[in-house]
Amino acid sequence: MSHSDPGSQWWRSAVVYQVYPRSFQDSDGDGVGDIPGIISRLDYLHELGVDVIWLSPVYRSPHDDNGYDISDYEDIDPTFGTLADIDELIAQLHTRGMKLVMDLVVNHTSDEHAWFIDSRSSRDSARADWYMWHDPRPGAVGGQPGAEPNNWGSFFSGSAWQWEPARGQYYLHLFSRKQPDLNWESPAVRDAIHAMMNRWLDRGIDGFRMDVINFISKDAALPDGAVLETGFGDGMPFFANGPRLQEYLAEMKAAVFDGRSADYLTVGEMPDATPELAASLTDARTGQLSMIFQFEHVGLDHDGVKWNAGELDIRDLKKSFGKWQSALADHGWNSLYWNNHDQPRIVSRWGNDREHWYASATALATVLHLHRGTPYVYQGEELGMTNVPFDDISALRDIESVNHYAVAVDMLGQEPAAVLGALRAMSRDNARTPMQWTAEPGAGFTAATPWIGVNPNHDRVNAAAQIDDPNSIFAHYRRLIALRHSDPVVVHGDFRMLLPDDPSVYAFARELEGTTLVVVANLSDQAAPCDLSGDDLVLTNLPEDAASGVLAPWEARVYRSTRA
Ligand code: TEU
């Protein structure tokens, strides 16, 4: 990523499409998606108009966390294909003028990575300090409850520490015990990661999405955190946005990107990042990343425990997005997303996937894509894919969901039906069911038994029913992407929030050199008064003529005005 010429930042006008490889397209009949399957669908993505694929991990992995537990960064897991397949994907994308961003998961590896096998073997091994090894609490007996170095809990339930008898020490795992955290204090760890990244760039990829990259610098004191309802401590204040984070990212930029003439897309996934940190990290003049994924908006409908999620007040959303737009307005850059493989489907979460499925999906898309920043489309979002009516815990696959159910029901004594209800609303599995290509059994994803069940509504919600329909959600996404590619105001225009206190209408303006776009969207099930408009109606999601002064439920409009 070069900062020498901000204009070279191609990713400011790009739209990124996230592919979750396990669920996108199966080509070899094993019920799991693969790289040849992705290649077979590139014309569909080119038709949609997206510029970049962000590919979730396809590296060798035991799949404890569906590939976010990597055992070899430089080989492809046989489930997904081979290195030759990834080279073909790169070539096929570049032939279409598209790009490939790979997932970089370097806060942790799999416990089956050669590095960890070496490190856990002995305190004197060549990689003894490559992971976060710590002695039991003073005076405690290692391996006994309460002897862990601190009280942090894992994101996937239980303690964040695992006892290793061979070393007489614990290792830290913020996620599953099969995902040990790397020790970024070690220059050898950083050098090995930089070398791996350089070899992937030399292979022809166009950037990285960096998994929980703001967790790589921990507070060396590893203090206990505030005790949560799980009974474990909240370590987030001590491992997120740590003291050496920007130093490590600057070192990575110098070692990997600066010496290259090309400009790369780098997006750091950063739970608990602040606008101030993001403004510094993404500053086109002095920053280290193109953009980050911040998590403030996807935390607005719950109290920090996503299983307690409730309704969203769009005034909170306007306040949050408005803050992030302002904070990064001068020299920074936002990412824009509703969905990814960790979030429930937006049309079910904040839209209305029953009475207003089409209108709410397209209204939410219009609001997001007309903000200043790079939009991300998660596979199936462009079709209005919905959450899944999981009827039993056995239908879920995600370690986070399965572990949560076990803790909530077996340890906390919560009602199974209530826990399943919370999973139906917020489980990551909602985003991970097979891509819905057709109405046939298997949804055109596979002819075999899929690794996770297909959403029963694929008979109605599928690509075949939409790609040739000008009034489909797919067609609306295609129009939004085309507008970004054709109108410089969408990419470069200043942002100004309007009607911040309106409980239903989300409205804002984008302005560039005398041209103004006004976006108005009624994000509610009731008609809403709104007299904002402009000279020309550029885009709308409802075919009826725009009645003045009132927005129908989930009606969205984009107007353009040009000052002489
Ligand atoms: O997610 C990190 C992260 O913040 C998630 O744990 C998120 O907070 C949670 O899923 C919300 O319930 C990244 C990857 O996107 C995720 O798929 C991995 O499980 C995780 O890191 C570990 O690699």
Coordinates of C-alpha atoms and ligand atoms in Angstrom, one line a residue:
M1 CA 0.0 0.0 0.0
S2 CA 1.5 3.2 -1.1
H3 CA 0.8 6.5 0.5
S4 CA 2.9 8.5 -1.9
D5 CA 0.0 9.2 -4.3
P6 CA -3.4 9.2 -2.5
G7 CA -5.0 9.2 -5.9
S8 CA -3.6 5.8 -6.6
Q9 CA -5.8 4.4 -3.8
W10 CA -8.0 2.4 -6.2
W11 CA -9.8 0.8 -3.3
R12 CA -11.5 4.1 -2.5
S13 CA -13.8 3.6 -5.5
A14 CA -14.0 -0.2 -5.2
V15 CA -16.7 -2.5 -3.9
V16 CA -15.5 -5.6 -2.1
Y17 CA -17.4 -8.9 -2.1
Q18 CA -16.7 -11.4 0.7
V19 CA -16.6 -15.1 -0.2
Y20 CA -16.9 -17.6 2.6
P21 CA -15.4 -20.5 0.7
R22 CA -17.0 -23.3 2.6
S23 CA -20.5 -22.2 1.6
F24 CA -20.1 -20.5 -1.8
Q25 CA -19.9 -23.2 -4.5
D26 CA -19.1 -26.9 -4.2
S27 CA -17.5 -28.3 -7.4
D28 CA -16.2 -31.7 -6.3
G29 CA -19.4 -33.1 -4.7
D30 CA -18.2 -33.3 -1.1
G31 CA -20.8 -30.8 0.2
V32 CA -18.2 -28.2 1.0
G33 CA -17.4 -25.1 -1.2
D34 CA -14.0 -24.9 -2.9
I35 CA -11.8 -22.7 -5.1
P36 CA -12.8 -24.2 -8.5
G37 CA -16.4 -23.6 -7.4
I38 CA -15.6 -19.9 -6.8
I39 CA -13.9 -19.7 -10.2
S40 CA -17.1 -21.1 -11.8
R41 CA -19.1 -18.2 -10.4
L42 CA -16.8 -15.3 -11.3
D43 CA -19.0 -14.2 -14.2
Y44 CA -21.9 -13.8 -11.7
L45 CA -19.7 -11.6 -9.5
H46 CA -18.5 -9.6 -12.6
E47 CA -22.2 -9.1 -13.6
L48 CA -22.9 -7.8 -10.1
G49 CA -20.1 -5.3 -10.7
V50 CA -17.9 -5.9 -7.7
D51 CA -14.2 -5.1 -8.0
V52 CA -12.5 -7.2 -5.3
I53 CA -13.1 -10.6 -3.7
W54 CA -12.1 -10.9 0.0
L55 CA -11.6 -14.6 0.4
S56 CA -12.0 -16.0 3.9
P57 CA -9.2 -18.5 4.8
V58 CA -8.5 -21.4 2.5
Y59 CA -5.2 -22.4 4.0
R60 CA -4.4 -25.7 5.6
S61 CA -6.5 -26.0 8.8
P62 CA -8.1 -28.5 11.2
H63 CA -11.2 -26.3 10.8
D64 CA -11.9 -25.9 14.5
D65 CA -13.0 -22.4 13.7
N66 CA -13.8 -23.0 10.0
G67 CA -10.3 -22.1 8.8
Y68 CA -9.5 -19.2 11.1
D69 CA -7.2 -21.7 12.8
I70 CA -4.3 -22.0 10.3
S71 CA -1.8 -24.8 10.4
D72 CA 0.1 -23.8 7.2
Y73 CA -0.1 -20.2 5.9
E74 CA 1.5 -21.2 2.6
D75 CA -0.5 -24.2 1.5
I76 CA -4.1 -24.6 0.5
D77 CA -6.3 -27.0 2.5
P78 CA -7.3 -30.0 0.3
T79 CA -10.9 -29.2 1.3
F80 CA -10.7 -26.1 -0.9
G81 CA -8.2 -27.2 -3.5
T82 CA -4.5 -26.6 -4.3
L83 CA -2.0 -23.7 -4.8
A84 CA -2.6 -24.2 -8.5
D85 CA -6.3 -23.5 -8.0
I86 CA -5.5 -20.2 -6.1
D87 CA -3.1 -19.2 -8.9
E88 CA -5.9 -19.9 -11.4
L89 CA -8.3 -17.8 -9.3
I90 CA -5.9 -14.9 -9.2
A91 CA -5.4 -15.1 -13.0
Q92 CA -9.1 -15.4 -13.7
L93 CA -9.9 -12.4 -11.5
H94 CA -7.1 -10.3 -13.0
T95 CA -8.4 -11.2 -16.5
R96 CA -11.7 -9.6 -15.5
G97 CA -10.1 -6.5 -14.1
M98 CA -11.0 -7.8 -10.6
K99 CA -8.7 -8.3 -7.6
L100 CA -8.1 -10.8 -4.7
V101 CA -7.7 -9.9 -1.0
M102 CA -6.7 -12.8 1.2
D103 CA -7.5 -13.2 4.9
L104 CA -4.5 -12.8 7.1
V105 CA -4.9 -14.5 10.5
V106 CA -1.8 -13.8 12.5
N107 CA -3.0 -13.0 16.0
H108 CA -3.0 -16.7 16.4
T109 CA -2.3 -20.0 14.5
S110 CA -3.7 -23.4 14.8
D111 CA -2.3 -25.6 17.6
E112 CA -1.4 -28.0 14.7
H113 CA 0.9 -25.4 13.1
A114 CA 4.5 -26.6 13.1
W115 CA 5.5 -23.4 14.9
F116 CA 3.3 -24.3 17.9
I117 CA 4.2 -27.9 17.9
D118 CA 7.8 -26.8 18.3
S119 CA 7.0 -24.1 20.8
R120 CA 4.9 -26.4 23.1
S121 CA 7.5 -29.1 23.1
S122 CA 9.9 -27.5 25.5
R123 CA 10.9 -24.2 27.1
D124 CA 14.2 -24.6 25.2
S125 CA 12.8 -25.2 21.7
A126 CA 13.8 -23.0 18.8
R127 CA 10.4 -21.3 18.9
A128 CA 10.0 -21.4 22.7
D129 CA 8.9 -17.7 22.8
W130 CA 6.8 -17.6 19.7
Y131 CA 3.5 -17.9 21.7
M132 CA 2.1 -16.4 24.9
W133 CA 3.5 -18.8 27.5
H134 CA 3.0 -17.9 31.2
D135 CA 3.6 -19.7 34.6
P136 CA 0.7 -20.4 36.9
R137 CA -0.4 -17.8 39.4
P138 CA 2.2 -17.5 42.2
G139 CA 1.5 -20.2 44.8
A140 CA -1.0 -22.1 42.6
V141 CA -0.6 -25.6 41.2
G142 CA -0.5 -25.6 37.4
G143 CA -3.5 -27.2 35.7
Q144 CA -5.7 -26.7 38.7
P145 CA -8.8 -24.3 38.4
G146 CA -7.8 -20.8 39.4
A147 CA -4.1 -21.3 38.6
E148 CA -4.4 -19.5 35.3
P149 CA -2.2 -16.4 34.9
N150 CA -5.3 -14.2 34.9
N151 CA -9.1 -14.4 34.7
W152 CA -9.6 -13.7 31.0
G153 CA -12.3 -15.6 29.2
S154 CA -12.1 -16.9 25.7
F155 CA -14.5 -15.6 23.0
F156 CA -15.6 -19.2 22.6
S157 CA -16.4 -19.9 26.2
G158 CA -14.2 -21.0 29.1
S159 CA -10.8 -19.7 30.2
A160 CA -8.4 -18.0 27.7
W161 CA -5.6 -20.2 29.1
Q162 CA -4.7 -23.8 28.4
W163 CA -2.3 -25.8 30.6
E164 CA 0.6 -27.5 28.8
P165 CA 2.3 -30.1 31.0
A166 CA 5.3 -30.5 28.7
R167 CA 6.3 -27.0 29.5
G168 CA 4.6 -26.6 33.0
Q169 CA 3.1 -23.4 31.6
Y170 CA -0.2 -22.1 30.2
Y171 CA -0.6 -20.7 26.7
L172 CA -3.0 -17.9 25.9
H173 CA -5.9 -18.5 23.4
L174 CA -8.3 -15.6 23.0
F175 CA -10.4 -17.8 20.8
S176 CA -10.5 -21.6 20.9
R177 CA -7.9 -23.7 22.7
K178 CA -6.8 -24.8 19.2
Q179 CA -6.0 -21.2 18.4
P180 CA -2.9 -20.2 20.5
D181 CA -2.0 -16.5 20.4
L182 CA 1.3 -15.6 18.8
N183 CA 3.8 -13.6 20.7
W184 CA 4.3 -10.5 18.6
E185 CA 6.9 -9.2 21.1
S186 CA 9.2 -11.7 19.3
P187 CA 11.1 -10.2 16.3
A188 CA 11.4 -13.7 14.9
V189 CA 7.6 -14.0 14.8
R190 CA 7.2 -10.7 13.1
D191 CA 9.9 -11.5 10.5
A192 CA 8.3 -14.9 9.7
I193 CA 4.9 -13.2 9.2
H194 CA 6.3 -10.5 7.0
A195 CA 8.2 -13.0 4.9
M196 CA 5.0 -15.0 4.4
M197 CA 3.0 -11.9 3.4
N198 CA 5.7 -11.0 0.9
R199 CA 5.5 -14.4 -0.7
W200 CA 1.7 -14.0 -1.1
L201 CA 2.0 -10.6 -2.6
D202 CA 4.7 -12.0 -5.0
R203 CA 2.1 -14.6 -5.9
G204 CA -0.1 -11.8 -7.2
I205 CA -2.7 -11.1 -4.6
D206 CA -3.9 -7.5 -4.1
G207 CA -4.1 -7.1 -0.4
F208 CA -5.1 -8.5 3.0
R209 CA -8.0 -8.5 5.4
M210 CA -6.2 -8.7 8.8
D211 CA -8.1 -10.8 11.4
V212 CA -8.3 -9.1 14.8
I213 CA -5.1 -7.3 14.0
N214 CA -5.6 -4.9 16.9
F215 CA -5.2 -7.8 19.4
I216 CA -1.6 -8.5 18.5
S217 CA -0.1 -6.2 21.2
K218 CA -1.1 -7.3 24.7
D219 CA -0.6 -5.4 28.0
A220 CA 2.5 -7.2 29.3
A221 CA 1.2 -7.1 32.8
L222 CA -1.7 -9.3 31.7
P223 CA -4.0 -7.9 34.5
D224 CA -7.3 -9.5 35.5
G225 CA -10.4 -8.0 33.8
A226 CA -13.8 -7.1 35.2
V227 CA -15.8 -10.3 35.8
L228 CA -18.6 -10.9 33.3
E229 CA -21.8 -12.9 33.5
T230 CA -19.7 -15.8 32.2
G231 CA -17.7 -15.7 35.4
F232 CA -14.5 -15.0 33.5
G233 CA -12.8 -11.6 33.2
D234 CA -13.0 -9.2 30.3
G235 CA -9.5 -9.0 28.9
M236 CA -10.5 -6.7 26.0
P237 CA -9.1 -3.5 27.6
F238 CA -5.7 -5.2 27.9
F239 CA -5.4 -7.0 24.5
A240 CA -7.2 -4.6 22.2
N241 CA -5.4 -1.6 20.8
G242 CA -2.3 -2.4 22.8
P243 CA 0.8 -0.2 23.4
R244 CA 2.9 -1.5 20.4
L245 CA 0.1 -2.0 17.9
Q246 CA 0.9 1.0 15.6
E247 CA 4.6 0.2 15.9
Y248 CA 4.0 -3.3 14.7
L249 CA 1.8 -2.1 11.8
A250 CA 4.3 0.5 10.8
E251 CA 7.1 -2.2 10.8
M252 CA 4.8 -4.5 8.7
K253 CA 4.1 -1.7 6.2
A254 CA 7.8 -0.9 5.8
A255 CA 8.8 -4.6 5.5
V256 CA 5.9 -5.7 3.2
F257 CA 4.3 -2.9 1.2
D258 CA 6.5 0.2 1.0
G259 CA 9.1 -1.3 -1.3
R260 CA 6.5 -2.2 -3.9
S261 CA 5.2 0.0 -6.7
A262 CA 1.6 -1.4 -6.6
D263 CA -1.0 -0.1 -4.2
Y264 CA -2.6 -2.8 -2.0
L265 CA -5.9 -2.9 -0.1
T266 CA -5.2 -3.6 3.6
V267 CA -8.2 -3.7 6.0
G268 CA -7.7 -4.4 9.7
E269 CA -10.5 -6.1 11.6
M270 CA -10.5 -4.1 14.9
P271 CA -13.1 -4.9 17.6
D272 CA -13.2 -2.0 20.0
A273 CA -11.2 0.4 17.8
T274 CA -11.9 4.1 18.3
P275 CA -12.4 6.7 15.6
E276 CA -9.3 8.4 16.8
L277 CA -7.2 5.3 16.3
A278 CA -8.8 4.6 13.0
A279 CA -8.1 8.2 11.8
S280 CA -4.5 7.7 12.6
L281 CA -4.1 4.2 11.1
T282 CA -5.9 5.1 7.9
D283 CA -4.4 8.6 7.4
A284 CA -3.5 8.7 3.7
R285 CA -0.4 10.7 4.5
T286 CA 1.1 8.8 7.4
G287 CA -1.1 5.8 8.2
Q288 CA -0.4 2.1 8.1
L289 CA -3.7 0.7 6.7
S290 CA -6.1 1.5 3.9
M291 CA -9.1 1.1 6.3
I292 CA -10.4 -0.9 9.3
F293 CA -13.5 -2.8 10.2
Q294 CA -14.9 -1.1 13.3
F295 CA -17.6 -2.8 15.4
E296 CA -19.5 0.1 17.0
H297 CA -22.6 -0.1 14.8
V298 CA -22.9 -3.9 15.1
G299 CA -23.0 -3.5 18.9
L300 CA -25.8 -1.0 18.9
D301 CA -28.6 -3.6 19.4
H302 CA -27.2 -5.2 22.5
D303 CA -25.4 -4.5 25.8
G304 CA -22.1 -6.1 24.8
V305 CA -23.5 -9.6 25.0
K306 CA -24.9 -10.3 21.6
W307 CA -27.2 -13.1 22.8
N308 CA -29.2 -10.3 24.6
A309 CA -29.8 -8.5 21.3
G310 CA -32.9 -6.4 20.9
E311 CA -34.3 -3.7 18.6
L312 CA -32.1 -1.0 16.9
D313 CA -32.9 2.7 17.3
I314 CA -31.8 4.2 14.0
R315 CA -31.0 7.4 15.9
D316 CA -28.2 5.5 17.5
L317 CA -27.1 4.2 14.1
K318 CA -27.1 7.8 12.7
K319 CA -25.1 9.0 15.7
S320 CA -22.5 6.3 15.3
F321 CA -22.1 6.4 11.6
G322 CA -22.1 10.2 11.6
K323 CA -19.3 10.1 14.2
W324 CA -17.2 7.8 12.1
Q325 CA -17.8 9.7 8.9
S326 CA -16.7 12.9 10.7
A327 CA -13.7 11.4 12.3
L328 CA -12.2 10.0 9.1
A329 CA -13.4 12.9 6.8
D330 CA -10.1 14.7 6.3
H331 CA -7.4 12.1 5.5
G332 CA -8.8 8.8 6.8
W333 CA -11.1 6.2 5.1
N334 CA -14.0 4.1 6.3
S335 CA -15.1 0.6 5.5
L336 CA -18.9 0.2 5.1
Y337 CA -20.5 -3.1 6.1
W338 CA -23.7 -4.7 7.4
N339 CA -22.8 -8.3 7.0
N340 CA -19.9 -10.7 7.1
H341 CA -19.4 -14.4 8.2
D342 CA -19.6 -13.4 11.9
Q343 CA -22.8 -11.3 11.7
P344 CA -26.5 -12.3 11.3
R345 CA -28.2 -11.4 8.0
I346 CA -29.0 -7.7 7.9
V347 CA -32.5 -8.0 6.3
S348 CA -33.5 -10.1 9.3
R349 CA -31.6 -8.2 11.9
W350 CA -32.4 -4.6 11.1
G351 CA -34.8 -4.9 8.1
N352 CA -38.1 -6.7 7.8
D353 CA -37.6 -10.1 6.1
R354 CA -41.4 -10.9 6.1
E355 CA -43.7 -8.1 5.0
H356 CA -41.0 -5.8 3.6
W357 CA -38.2 -8.2 2.5
Y358 CA -37.4 -6.5 -0.9
A359 CA -37.9 -2.9 0.3
S360 CA -36.0 -3.2 3.6
A361 CA -33.0 -5.1 2.0
T362 CA -32.7 -2.4 -0.7
A363 CA -33.2 0.5 1.6
L364 CA -30.5 -0.7 3.9
A365 CA -28.2 -1.3 1.0
T366 CA -28.9 2.2 -0.4
V367 CA -28.0 3.8 3.0
L368 CA -24.8 1.9 3.3
H369 CA -23.5 2.2 -0.2
L370 CA -24.0 6.0 -0.4
H371 CA -21.9 6.7 2.6
R372 CA -18.2 7.8 2.2
G373 CA -16.0 4.7 2.4
T374 CA -15.5 1.3 0.7
P375 CA -18.6 -0.9 0.8
Y376 CA -18.4 -4.7 1.5
V377 CA -21.0 -7.1 0.2
Y378 CA -21.2 -10.4 2.0
Q379 CA -22.1 -13.4 -0.1
G380 CA -25.9 -13.7 -0.5
E381 CA -26.5 -10.2 0.9
E382 CA -27.1 -9.1 -2.7
L383 CA -30.0 -11.6 -2.9
G384 CA -31.5 -10.7 0.4
M385 CA -30.5 -13.9 2.1
T386 CA -32.1 -14.1 5.5
N387 CA -31.4 -15.6 8.9
V388 CA -32.1 -19.3 9.2
P389 CA -35.0 -20.9 11.3
F390 CA -32.6 -23.3 13.1
D391 CA -34.9 -25.7 15.0
D392 CA -32.3 -27.6 17.0
I393 CA -28.8 -27.0 18.2
S394 CA -27.7 -30.0 16.1
A395 CA -28.3 -27.8 13.0
L396 CA -25.6 -25.4 14.0
R397 CA -21.9 -25.8 13.3
D398 CA -20.0 -22.7 14.6
I399 CA -17.8 -23.3 17.6
E400 CA -19.0 -20.0 19.1
S401 CA -22.6 -21.1 18.9
V402 CA -22.2 -24.7 20.0
N403 CA -20.0 -23.7 23.0
H404 CA -22.4 -20.9 24.0
Y405 CA -25.4 -23.3 24.0
A406 CA -23.5 -25.8 26.2
V407 CA -22.5 -23.1 28.7
A408 CA -25.9 -21.4 28.7
V409 CA -28.0 -24.6 29.1
D410 CA -25.7 -27.0 30.9
M411 CA -23.8 -24.6 33.2
L412 CA -26.0 -21.5 33.6
G413 CA -29.3 -23.5 33.5
Q414 CA -30.9 -21.3 30.9
E415 CA -34.0 -22.6 29.0
P416 CA -32.9 -24.5 25.8
A417 CA -35.7 -22.9 23.8
A418 CA -34.6 -19.4 24.8
V419 CA -31.0 -20.1 24.1
L420 CA -31.9 -21.4 20.7
G421 CA -34.0 -18.4 20.1
A422 CA -31.0 -16.1 20.7
L423 CA -28.9 -18.3 18.4
R424 CA -31.5 -18.0 15.7
A425 CA -31.2 -14.2 16.0
M426 CA -27.5 -13.8 16.3
S427 CA -25.5 -16.9 15.5
R428 CA -22.7 -16.7 13.0
D429 CA -24.2 -19.7 11.4
N430 CA -26.9 -17.5 9.9
A431 CA -24.3 -16.1 7.5
R432 CA -22.7 -19.5 6.8
T433 CA -25.4 -21.6 5.2
P434 CA -24.9 -22.4 1.5
M435 CA -25.2 -19.7 -1.1
Q436 CA -28.6 -19.8 -2.6
W437 CA -28.1 -20.1 -6.4
T438 CA -31.3 -21.9 -7.4
A439 CA -34.6 -23.2 -6.1
E440 CA -33.6 -26.9 -6.5
P441 CA -32.6 -29.1 -3.6
G442 CA -29.1 -28.1 -2.5
A443 CA -29.8 -24.6 -3.9
G444 CA -27.3 -25.2 -6.7
F445 CA -24.5 -25.1 -4.1
T446 CA -24.0 -28.9 -4.0
A447 CA -25.5 -32.2 -5.2
A448 CA -24.2 -33.8 -2.0
T449 CA -25.3 -33.4 1.6
P450 CA -24.0 -29.9 2.5
W451 CA -21.8 -29.4 5.5
I452 CA -24.5 -27.2 7.0
G453 CA -28.2 -27.2 6.0
V454 CA -29.5 -25.0 3.2
N455 CA -32.0 -22.3 4.3
P456 CA -35.4 -23.7 3.5
N457 CA -36.4 -20.4 1.8
H458 CA -33.9 -21.0 -1.0
D459 CA -36.9 -22.0 -3.1
R460 CA -37.9 -18.3 -3.1
V461 CA -34.6 -16.5 -2.3
N462 CA -32.1 -17.4 -5.0
A463 CA -29.9 -15.9 -7.7
A464 CA -31.7 -17.6 -10.6
A465 CA -34.9 -15.8 -9.6
Q466 CA -33.2 -12.4 -9.5
I467 CA -30.3 -11.9 -11.9
D468 CA -32.6 -11.1 -14.8
D469 CA -35.3 -9.2 -12.8
P470 CA -34.8 -5.4 -12.9
N471 CA -36.9 -5.2 -9.7
S472 CA -34.8 -7.6 -7.7
I473 CA -32.5 -7.0 -4.8
F474 CA -29.6 -8.2 -7.0
A475 CA -30.5 -5.5 -9.6
H476 CA -30.6 -2.8 -6.9
Y477 CA -27.2 -3.8 -5.6
R478 CA -25.9 -3.7 -9.2
R479 CA -27.3 -0.2 -9.7
L480 CA -25.7 1.0 -6.4
I481 CA -22.3 -0.4 -7.5
A482 CA -22.7 1.1 -10.9
L483 CA -23.5 4.5 -9.3
R484 CA -20.3 4.3 -7.2
H485 CA -18.3 3.6 -10.4
S486 CA -19.9 6.4 -12.4
D487 CA -20.5 9.3 -9.9
P488 CA -17.4 10.8 -8.2
V489 CA -19.7 12.4 -5.6
V490 CA -20.3 8.9 -4.2
V491 CA -16.6 8.2 -3.7
H492 CA -15.2 11.6 -2.9
G493 CA -18.1 13.7 -1.8
D494 CA -18.2 15.2 1.7
F495 CA -20.7 13.7 4.1
R496 CA -23.3 15.6 6.0
M497 CA -25.9 13.8 8.3
L498 CA -29.5 15.2 8.0
L499 CA -32.5 14.7 10.3
P500 CA -30.3 13.2 13.1
D501 CA -33.3 13.0 15.5
D502 CA -35.9 11.5 13.1
P503 CA -36.9 8.1 14.5
S504 CA -37.6 6.5 11.1
V505 CA -35.9 8.4 8.3
Y506 CA -32.2 8.1 7.7
A507 CA -31.1 11.1 5.6
F508 CA -27.7 12.5 4.6
A509 CA -26.1 14.6 1.9
R510 CA -22.9 14.0 -0.1
E511 CA -21.3 17.1 -1.7
L512 CA -18.5 17.6 -4.2
E513 CA -17.7 20.7 -6.3
G514 CA -21.2 22.0 -6.5
T515 CA -23.0 18.7 -6.9
T516 CA -25.1 17.3 -4.1
L517 CA -26.6 13.9 -3.6
V518 CA -29.4 13.7 -1.0
V519 CA -30.2 10.3 0.3
V520 CA -33.4 9.6 2.2
A521 CA -34.6 6.3 3.5
N522 CA -37.5 5.3 5.7
L523 CA -36.1 2.5 7.8
S524 CA -39.4 1.6 9.4
D525 CA -42.6 -0.4 8.7
Q526 CA -44.8 2.8 8.7
A527 CA -45.0 5.6 6.1
A528 CA -42.9 8.6 7.2
P529 CA -43.1 12.3 6.3
C530 CA -40.0 13.6 4.6
D531 CA -39.8 16.7 2.4
L532 CA -36.1 16.4 1.5
S533 CA -35.5 16.0 -2.2
G534 CA -33.4 17.4 -5.1
D535 CA -33.5 18.3 -8.8
D536 CA -33.3 14.8 -10.2
L537 CA -34.3 11.4 -8.8
V538 CA -31.2 9.3 -9.4
L539 CA -32.2 6.0 -7.8
T540 CA -35.1 4.6 -5.9
N541 CA -36.0 1.1 -4.6
L542 CA -39.7 1.3 -5.1
P543 CA -41.1 1.4 -8.6
E544 CA -44.0 3.8 -7.8
D545 CA -43.6 7.4 -8.6
A546 CA -42.2 9.3 -5.7
A547 CA -45.1 10.9 -3.9
S548 CA -43.9 14.2 -2.4
G549 CA -43.6 14.7 1.3
V550 CA -44.1 11.0 2.3
L551 CA -41.8 8.0 2.2
A552 CA -43.5 4.6 2.0
P553 CA -42.3 1.9 4.5
W554 CA -38.7 1.2 3.6
E555 CA -38.7 3.5 0.7
A556 CA -35.3 4.9 -0.3
R557 CA -34.4 7.7 -2.7
V558 CA -31.3 9.3 -4.0
Y559 CA -31.6 12.8 -5.5
R560 CA -29.0 14.9 -7.3
S561 CA -28.8 18.7 -7.4
T562 CA -26.1 20.7 -9.2
R563 CA -25.4 24.3 -8.2
A564 CA -24.7 26.5 -11.3
Ligands
TEU1 O1 -13.5 -12.4 14.4 C1 -13.1 -11.7 15.6 C2 -14.2 -11.2 16.3 O2 -14.3 -10.1 16.7 C3 -15.3 -12.2 16.4 O3 -15.0 -13.1 17.5 C4 -16.6 -11.5 16.8 O4 -16.4 -10.6 17.9 C5 -17.6 -12.5 17.2 O5 -17.6 -13.4 16.1 C6 -18.9 -11.9 17.3 O6 -19.7 -12.9 17.9 C7 -12.4 -12.9 13.7 C8 -13.0 -13.8 12.5 O7 -13.8 -12.9 11.7 C9 -13.9 -14.8 13.2 O8 -14.6 -15.6 12.2 C10 -12.9 -15.7 14.0 O9 -13.7 -16.7 14.7 C11 -12.1 -14.9 15.0 O10 -11.6 -13.7 14.5 C12 -10.9 -15.8 15.4 O11 -10.0 -15.8 14.3

